[in-house]
Amino acid sequence: MEKRPFLTEAQVQEILPDVPTPFHIYDEKAIRANARRINEAFSWNKGFKEYFAVKALPNPAILEILREEGCGVDCSSLTELMLSEAVGFGGEEIMFSSNQTPSEDMKKARELGAYINLDDATMVGFLDRVAGVPETVFCRYNPGGTFRLGESEEGFQVMDKPGEAKYGMTEQQMVDSFKQLKAKGAKHFGIHAFLASNTISDEYYPELAGILFRLAVRVSQAAGVHVGYINLSGGVGIPYRPGQRENDIYAIGEGVRKKFEEILVPAGMGDIAIFTEMGRFMTGPYGALIATAIHEKHIYKEYIGLDACAANLMRPAMYGAYHHITVLGKEDAPCDHKYDVVGGLCENNDKFAVDRMLPRIDIGDLIYIHDTGAHGSAMGYNYNGKLRSAEVLLCEDGGHRLIRRAETPRDYFATLDFTPYYKTMFPGEDETK
C-alpha cells in the first residue's frame, strides 16, 4: 500500500493561522466511509453492532460522527462512560469492558444500562454486591497458551500469547460464572475475547470467530444458559508501513459468516448477534500528527528536531512502532537523506524515526506523521512539562474545525495547590478564574 497524506501542504497552511503546530487532524469523510464499510460487511448478521473502542480516540466530535453512523462505544473507565453519555450514548449502545474495576465505574455502567463484560470470575460477586446483576451479562474468555495464525518458513507465525495476558477467564471459570450469574437473575449471556493485536490478516476474525462459536456451543450446554451475543473485540490492524497489504473488511465479514453458518446454525444458535470493538481499524489511518521542523543537528548522525515530541505520539518511543513520515510539499521528491526525526524530551527514545530515508528537510518544513488516528493523541502525557497538542477535524466539506484546543501552562498547573505561586507565574491574572 502506498502511503499518501489525506491533506495537502496548502490545506495545512490554511489551518495554521487558527491552530499552530503541532496538532492531530482527523479525516471526517474517510471515518464515515469506513464505518459504513464495516456495517455493510457484517450486514448478514441481524444483530451486528460495532462498538468503537473509546480509548483509541476519546474525542466527542469523533464519537458523535460514529454514533451517527450507527456505531456503539466500548468503554473501560468512568470518564469514558461519562464522555459517551454526554455525546448521547446509552443503554445497549455502550459496552463496558474493564479490568480491576473500581466500584464507581461499575455503578455508572449499571446506571447507564450498558452491557457489562466481566473480566474475571471474582467479578461476579463484585458486580452483584456493588451494582446488581443485569439480565444480560458478558464474560471475557482467555484460552491460554499461544495464539498462532498463518504459516511461515519456521512453521506457524506467532501472533500473540494469551496465556501471558492479564485478561479473561478460563473455559471452566466461564461455565461457573454463567451458572452463578443465572442464579442471580441473568437471562442472556455474551462471550468476548481478544487474542491478538494489530493483525494484518483477513483470517484473524474468522479464526477467532471459530474459537468463540465452538466455545459458545460448549458453554451454553454446560451452563444451561442462552448465549445470545459474541463479541470479537478488536485486533484488526492497519498497514503502518508502505507496501503492507490492507485488511479487506468484506473478506473478513464473509469469513466470519462462513464460520457462523458452519458452527452456530447447525447447533440451533443462529440467533446470536455479532459485535466488534475496533478502534485502530476504525480511525487509525484517518488521523495524522502535523509538526514543524524547528532544528537540525549534525554530529555522528543527522537529526531533525520537531516542535512535537513523544508526549504527542508515544507509540514510537514506547513500542519502537513505525509511523510513516511525509514532508508536505515534497511528496514526490527523492528520499536521499538519512535522518533521525526527534522531539525535545529529555529522553533518548524520543524519536519518531531512526535512520529514515526522507527528502531533504529544511527548517520550517511541515512534517506529516501518518496513522495517528488511534492511540495517538489519546496516549499523550505531560512529562517534562510538555503540553498536549490540539485536535482538528477535517470536515467533509473540506473545511476544518478545532475539536480540542491545545493545553496551556494554566491547564498543566490546574490541579496543584498553586495559590502561593500564582501571581508570580501568571502576573495580572485573577487566581480565582
Coordinates of C-alpha atoms in Angstrom, one line a residue:
M1 CA 0.0 0.0 0.0
E2 CA 1.3 3.5 -0.9
K3 CA 1.2 6.0 1.9
R4 CA -0.2 9.4 0.9
P5 CA -1.4 12.2 3.1
F6 CA -5.1 12.9 3.2
L7 CA -4.5 16.7 3.0
T8 CA -2.0 18.9 1.2
E9 CA 0.5 21.5 2.3
A10 CA -1.8 24.2 1.1
Q11 CA -4.6 22.8 3.3
V12 CA -2.3 22.8 6.3
Q13 CA -1.3 26.4 5.6
E14 CA -5.0 27.4 5.8
I15 CA -5.2 25.8 9.2
L16 CA -2.1 27.3 10.7
P17 CA -3.5 30.8 11.4
D18 CA -6.1 29.1 13.6
V19 CA -4.2 26.2 15.0
P20 CA -0.4 26.3 15.2
T21 CA 1.6 23.0 15.0
P22 CA 1.8 20.5 16.5
F23 CA -1.7 19.2 16.1
H24 CA -3.5 15.9 15.3
I25 CA -6.0 16.1 12.5
Y26 CA -8.7 13.6 11.5
D27 CA -10.5 13.0 8.2
E28 CA -14.3 13.0 8.8
K29 CA -15.2 11.8 5.3
A30 CA -12.9 8.8 5.5
I31 CA -14.0 7.8 9.0
R32 CA -17.7 7.9 8.0
A33 CA -16.9 5.8 4.8
N34 CA -15.0 3.2 6.8
A35 CA -17.8 2.9 9.4
R36 CA -20.3 2.3 6.5
R37 CA -18.0 -0.4 5.0
I38 CA -17.8 -2.2 8.4
N39 CA -21.6 -2.2 8.8
E40 CA -22.1 -3.4 5.3
A41 CA -19.5 -6.2 5.7
F42 CA -21.4 -7.6 8.6
S43 CA -25.0 -6.8 7.5
W44 CA -25.7 -10.5 7.1
N45 CA -26.0 -10.7 10.9
K46 CA -29.2 -9.0 12.0
G47 CA -27.9 -8.1 15.5
F48 CA -24.4 -6.8 14.4
K49 CA -23.0 -3.7 16.0
E50 CA -19.6 -2.1 16.0
Y51 CA -18.7 -0.7 19.5
F52 CA -15.9 1.8 18.8
A53 CA -13.1 1.5 21.4
V54 CA -13.2 4.9 23.0
K55 CA -9.7 4.6 24.4
A56 CA -8.4 4.8 20.8
L57 CA -9.7 8.3 20.2
P58 CA -11.7 9.8 23.1
N59 CA -13.0 12.9 21.4
P60 CA -16.7 13.8 21.5
A61 CA -16.7 15.1 17.9
I62 CA -15.4 11.7 16.7
L63 CA -17.8 9.7 18.9
E64 CA -20.7 11.9 17.6
I65 CA -19.7 11.0 14.0
L66 CA -19.6 7.3 14.8
R67 CA -22.9 7.4 16.6
E68 CA -24.5 9.0 13.5
E69 CA -23.1 6.0 11.5
G70 CA -24.8 3.5 13.8
C71 CA -21.9 2.6 16.0
G72 CA -21.9 2.0 19.7
V73 CA -19.0 2.6 22.1
D74 CA -16.7 0.3 24.2
C75 CA -15.7 2.0 27.4
S76 CA -13.2 0.9 30.1
S77 CA -13.4 3.6 32.7
L78 CA -15.7 6.0 34.5
T79 CA -14.6 9.0 32.4
E80 CA -15.1 7.1 29.1
L81 CA -18.6 6.3 30.3
M82 CA -19.2 9.9 31.2
L83 CA -17.9 11.1 27.8
S84 CA -20.1 8.6 26.0
E85 CA -23.2 9.6 28.0
A86 CA -22.5 13.3 27.2
V87 CA -22.5 12.5 23.4
G88 CA -25.8 10.7 23.7
F89 CA -24.9 7.1 24.0
G90 CA -26.9 5.0 26.5
G91 CA -28.2 1.5 27.3
E92 CA -27.2 -1.2 24.8
E93 CA -25.2 1.3 22.8
I94 CA -22.5 1.0 25.4
M95 CA -20.2 -2.0 26.1
F96 CA -18.4 -1.7 29.4
S97 CA -15.2 -3.8 29.3
S98 CA -12.9 -3.1 32.2
N99 CA -10.5 -4.9 34.5
Q100 CA -9.6 -4.3 38.2
T101 CA -12.8 -2.2 38.1
P102 CA -13.4 0.4 40.8
S103 CA -16.9 0.4 42.3
E104 CA -17.9 3.8 41.0
D105 CA -17.1 2.7 37.4
M106 CA -19.3 -0.3 37.7
K107 CA -22.1 1.6 39.3
K108 CA -22.0 4.2 36.4
A109 CA -22.2 1.4 33.8
R110 CA -25.2 -0.1 35.5
E111 CA -26.8 3.3 35.8
L112 CA -26.4 3.8 32.0
G113 CA -27.8 0.4 31.3
A114 CA -24.6 -0.6 29.5
Y115 CA -23.7 -4.1 28.6
I116 CA -21.2 -5.3 31.2
N117 CA -18.3 -7.5 30.2
L118 CA -16.8 -9.3 33.2
D119 CA -13.0 -9.8 33.0
D120 CA -12.7 -12.3 35.9
A121 CA -14.7 -14.9 37.8
T122 CA -14.3 -12.9 41.0
M123 CA -16.2 -10.1 39.3
V124 CA -19.5 -11.9 39.5
G125 CA -19.7 -11.4 43.3
F126 CA -18.3 -7.9 42.9
L127 CA -20.9 -6.9 40.3
D128 CA -23.8 -8.3 42.4
R129 CA -22.5 -6.5 45.5
V130 CA -21.9 -3.1 44.1
A131 CA -24.4 -2.7 41.3
G132 CA -26.6 -5.7 41.0
V133 CA -26.7 -8.3 38.2
P134 CA -28.4 -7.2 35.0
E135 CA -30.4 -9.5 32.7
T136 CA -27.7 -9.6 30.1
V137 CA -24.0 -10.1 31.0
F138 CA -20.8 -10.8 29.1
C139 CA -17.8 -12.7 30.2
R140 CA -14.3 -12.4 28.7
Y141 CA -12.5 -15.6 27.6
N142 CA -8.8 -16.4 27.7
P143 CA -7.8 -19.7 26.1
G144 CA -4.3 -19.5 27.5
G145 CA -1.2 -20.7 25.6
T146 CA -0.1 -19.1 22.3
F147 CA -2.4 -18.0 19.6
R148 CA -1.0 -18.8 16.2
L149 CA -2.3 -17.8 12.8
G150 CA -0.8 -18.3 9.4
E151 CA 2.3 -20.2 8.2
S152 CA 5.9 -19.1 7.9
E153 CA 9.1 -20.9 7.0
E154 CA 9.5 -21.8 10.6
G155 CA 6.0 -23.2 10.9
F156 CA 3.4 -21.0 12.4
Q157 CA 3.6 -17.3 12.6
V158 CA 3.1 -16.4 16.3
M159 CA 0.6 -13.5 16.7
D160 CA 0.2 -13.2 20.5
K161 CA 0.4 -15.1 23.8
P162 CA -3.0 -15.0 25.6
G163 CA -1.5 -17.2 28.3
E164 CA 0.7 -14.3 29.4
A165 CA -2.2 -11.7 29.3
K166 CA -3.9 -10.5 32.4
Y167 CA -7.3 -10.5 30.8
G168 CA -10.2 -13.0 30.8
M169 CA -11.3 -16.3 32.3
T170 CA -10.7 -20.0 31.6
E171 CA -13.5 -22.0 30.0
Q172 CA -14.4 -23.7 33.3
Q173 CA -14.5 -20.3 35.0
M174 CA -16.9 -19.1 32.3
V175 CA -19.2 -22.0 32.9
D176 CA -19.1 -21.5 36.6
S177 CA -19.6 -17.7 36.2
F178 CA -22.6 -18.2 33.9
K179 CA -24.2 -20.6 36.4
Q180 CA -23.7 -18.1 39.2
L181 CA -25.0 -15.2 37.1
K182 CA -28.0 -17.2 36.1
A183 CA -28.8 -17.9 39.7
K184 CA -28.6 -14.2 40.4
G185 CA -31.1 -13.3 37.7
A186 CA -29.2 -13.1 34.5
K187 CA -31.1 -14.4 31.5
H188 CA -28.9 -13.7 28.4
F189 CA -25.2 -14.2 28.1
G190 CA -22.4 -13.0 25.8
I191 CA -18.8 -14.1 25.2
H192 CA -15.9 -11.8 24.5
A193 CA -12.3 -12.4 23.6
F194 CA -9.2 -10.5 22.3
L195 CA -6.4 -12.8 21.2
A196 CA -4.1 -10.7 19.1
S197 CA -3.3 -7.1 18.4
N198 CA -3.0 -5.2 15.0
T199 CA -3.3 -8.3 12.8
I200 CA -2.7 -7.7 9.1
S201 CA -4.6 -10.8 8.0
D202 CA -8.2 -11.4 6.8
E203 CA -8.1 -14.7 8.7
Y204 CA -7.9 -13.3 12.2
Y205 CA -11.5 -12.6 12.8
P206 CA -12.8 -15.8 11.2
E207 CA -10.3 -17.8 13.2
L208 CA -11.3 -16.1 16.4
A209 CA -14.9 -16.5 15.5
G210 CA -14.5 -20.2 15.0
I211 CA -12.9 -20.5 18.5
L212 CA -15.7 -18.4 20.1
F213 CA -18.5 -20.1 18.2
R214 CA -17.4 -23.5 19.3
L215 CA -16.9 -22.2 22.9
A216 CA -20.4 -20.8 22.8
V217 CA -21.9 -24.2 22.0
R218 CA -19.9 -25.9 24.7
V219 CA -20.5 -23.3 27.4
S220 CA -24.3 -22.9 26.7
Q221 CA -24.7 -26.7 27.1
A222 CA -22.5 -27.0 30.2
A223 CA -24.0 -24.0 32.0
G224 CA -27.6 -24.4 30.7
V225 CA -27.8 -20.8 29.5
H226 CA -28.8 -18.8 26.4
V227 CA -25.7 -17.3 24.7
G228 CA -27.1 -14.5 22.6
Y229 CA -24.0 -12.4 21.8
I230 CA -20.5 -13.0 20.7
N231 CA -18.1 -10.0 20.8
L232 CA -15.0 -10.4 18.5
S233 CA -13.5 -7.3 20.2
G234 CA -10.6 -5.6 18.3
G235 CA -7.3 -6.8 16.9
V236 CA -8.0 -6.0 13.2
G237 CA -4.9 -4.0 12.2
I238 CA -3.8 -1.3 9.7
P239 CA -0.8 -1.1 7.4
Y240 CA 1.6 1.3 9.2
R241 CA 4.4 0.6 6.7
P242 CA 4.4 1.3 2.9
G243 CA 4.0 -1.9 1.0
Q244 CA 1.9 -3.7 3.7
R245 CA -1.4 -5.0 2.5
E246 CA -4.7 -3.6 3.8
N247 CA -7.2 -5.8 5.6
D248 CA -10.3 -6.5 3.4
I249 CA -13.2 -5.9 5.8
Y250 CA -15.6 -7.5 3.3
A251 CA -13.5 -10.7 3.1
I252 CA -13.3 -10.6 6.9
G253 CA -17.0 -10.3 7.3
E254 CA -17.6 -13.1 4.8
G255 CA -15.1 -15.4 6.7
V256 CA -17.0 -14.8 9.9
R257 CA -20.3 -15.6 8.2
K258 CA -19.0 -18.9 6.9
K259 CA -17.9 -19.9 10.4
F260 CA -21.3 -18.8 11.7
E261 CA -23.1 -21.0 9.2
E262 CA -20.8 -23.9 9.8
I263 CA -20.9 -23.9 13.6
L264 CA -23.7 -21.9 15.1
V265 CA -26.6 -22.5 12.8
P266 CA -26.4 -26.4 13.0
A267 CA -26.3 -26.0 16.8
G268 CA -29.6 -24.1 16.8
M269 CA -27.8 -20.9 17.8
G270 CA -28.3 -18.9 14.6
D271 CA -29.9 -16.0 16.6
I272 CA -26.6 -14.9 18.0
A273 CA -25.7 -11.2 17.5
I274 CA -22.1 -10.5 16.5
F275 CA -20.3 -7.5 18.0
T276 CA -16.9 -5.9 17.2
E277 CA -14.9 -3.4 19.1
M278 CA -12.5 -1.9 16.6
G279 CA -10.5 1.2 17.4
R280 CA -7.4 1.2 15.3
F281 CA -9.1 -0.1 12.2
M282 CA -11.9 2.4 12.6
T283 CA -9.9 5.6 12.8
G284 CA -6.2 4.9 12.8
P285 CA -5.4 5.6 9.1
Y286 CA -7.6 8.7 9.1
G287 CA -5.5 10.7 11.6
A288 CA -2.2 12.4 11.3
L289 CA 0.2 14.4 13.5
I290 CA 1.3 17.7 11.8
A291 CA 4.5 19.2 13.1
T292 CA 7.1 21.7 12.0
A293 CA 10.8 21.1 11.6
I294 CA 12.4 23.7 14.0
H295 CA 16.0 22.5 14.4
E296 CA 18.7 20.4 12.7
K297 CA 21.8 18.9 14.3
H298 CA 24.9 17.4 12.7
I299 CA 27.0 15.1 14.9
Y300 CA 27.5 11.4 14.4
K301 CA 24.1 11.3 12.8
E302 CA 21.8 13.8 11.1
Y303 CA 18.9 14.9 13.3
I304 CA 15.8 16.9 12.5
G305 CA 14.0 18.3 15.6
L306 CA 10.3 18.9 15.6
D307 CA 8.0 21.0 17.7
A308 CA 6.2 17.7 18.5
C309 CA 7.6 15.0 20.8
A310 CA 6.7 11.6 22.3
A311 CA 4.2 13.4 24.5
N312 CA 2.2 14.0 21.4
L313 CA 2.7 10.5 19.9
M314 CA 4.1 7.9 22.3
R315 CA 4.0 4.7 20.2
P316 CA 7.4 5.1 18.5
A317 CA 9.1 5.7 21.9
M318 CA 7.1 3.1 23.8
Y319 CA 7.0 0.3 21.3
G320 CA 9.5 1.2 18.7
A321 CA 6.4 1.4 16.5
Y322 CA 6.8 2.5 12.9
H323 CA 4.9 5.6 11.7
H324 CA 5.4 6.7 8.1
I325 CA 6.6 10.3 7.6
T326 CA 5.8 12.6 4.7
V327 CA 7.4 16.0 4.2
L328 CA 4.5 18.1 2.9
G329 CA 5.2 19.8 -0.4
K330 CA 7.9 17.2 -1.1
E331 CA 5.8 14.1 -1.5
D332 CA 7.5 13.3 -4.8
A333 CA 11.0 14.4 -4.0
P334 CA 13.7 11.8 -3.8
C335 CA 14.3 10.3 -0.4
D336 CA 18.0 10.7 -0.4
H337 CA 18.7 12.0 3.1
K338 CA 19.0 9.8 6.2
Y339 CA 17.6 11.3 9.4
D340 CA 16.7 10.6 12.9
V341 CA 13.5 12.6 13.4
V342 CA 13.2 13.6 17.1
G343 CA 11.4 15.6 19.6
G344 CA 12.5 17.7 22.5
L345 CA 12.0 15.4 25.5
C346 CA 14.9 14.7 27.8
E347 CA 14.7 11.1 26.8
N348 CA 16.8 9.4 24.1
N349 CA 13.9 7.3 22.9
D350 CA 12.0 10.5 21.9
K351 CA 12.4 9.6 18.2
F352 CA 9.7 9.5 15.6
A353 CA 12.0 7.8 13.2
V354 CA 15.5 6.3 13.2
D355 CA 17.8 6.2 10.1
R356 CA 14.7 7.1 8.0
M357 CA 15.3 8.0 4.3
L358 CA 13.5 11.2 3.6
P359 CA 13.7 14.2 1.2
R360 CA 16.0 17.0 2.3
I361 CA 14.2 18.7 5.3
D362 CA 14.6 22.4 5.7
I363 CA 13.7 24.4 8.9
G364 CA 10.1 25.4 8.7
D365 CA 9.0 22.3 6.6
L366 CA 5.7 20.8 7.6
I367 CA 6.0 17.1 8.7
Y368 CA 3.1 14.8 8.3
I369 CA 3.2 11.7 10.6
H370 CA 0.8 9.1 9.3
D371 CA -1.7 6.8 11.1
T372 CA -2.2 8.6 14.4
G373 CA -6.0 8.4 14.4
A374 CA -5.9 5.7 17.1
H375 CA -3.7 5.6 20.2
G376 CA -2.1 8.8 19.1
S377 CA -3.4 11.9 20.9
A378 CA -5.1 9.5 23.4
M379 CA -1.8 8.3 24.8
G380 CA -0.4 11.8 25.3
Y381 CA 1.2 12.8 28.5
N382 CA 2.9 15.7 30.3
Y383 CA 6.4 14.5 31.1
N384 CA 9.0 17.3 31.0
G385 CA 6.0 19.7 31.4
K386 CA 5.1 19.2 27.7
L387 CA 1.6 20.2 26.9
R388 CA -0.9 18.1 24.9
S389 CA -1.5 19.3 21.4
A390 CA -4.7 20.4 19.7
E391 CA -7.0 18.2 17.6
V392 CA -8.6 19.3 14.4
L393 CA -11.4 17.8 12.3
L394 CA -11.0 18.0 8.5
C395 CA -14.7 18.3 7.7
E396 CA -16.5 16.6 4.8
D397 CA -16.8 19.9 3.0
G398 CA -13.0 20.5 3.1
G399 CA -13.2 23.0 5.9
H400 CA -11.7 22.4 9.4
R401 CA -12.9 22.7 12.9
L402 CA -10.9 22.7 16.2
I403 CA -12.2 19.8 18.3
R404 CA -9.7 20.0 21.2
R405 CA -7.7 23.1 21.9
A406 CA -4.0 22.7 22.9
E407 CA -3.2 22.6 26.6
T408 CA -1.8 25.7 28.2
P409 CA 0.5 26.1 31.2
R410 CA -2.6 27.0 33.2
D411 CA -4.0 23.6 32.4
Y412 CA -0.8 21.9 33.5
F413 CA -0.8 23.7 36.9
A414 CA -4.6 23.5 37.4
T415 CA -4.6 20.5 39.8
L416 CA -1.9 21.9 42.1
D417 CA -2.4 23.9 45.3
F418 CA -0.9 26.8 43.4
T419 CA -2.1 29.8 45.4
P420 CA 1.3 30.9 46.9
Y421 CA 2.9 30.9 43.4
Y422 CA 0.1 32.1 41.2
K423 CA 0.8 35.8 41.0
T424 CA 4.5 35.1 40.2
M425 CA 3.7 32.6 37.4
F426 CA 0.7 34.5 36.0
P427 CA 1.1 38.2 36.8
G428 CA -2.1 40.2 36.3
E429 CA -4.4 37.2 36.2
D430 CA -7.1 36.5 38.7
E431 CA -6.2 33.3 40.6
T432 CA -9.9 32.5 41.1
K433 CA -10.6 32.1 37.4

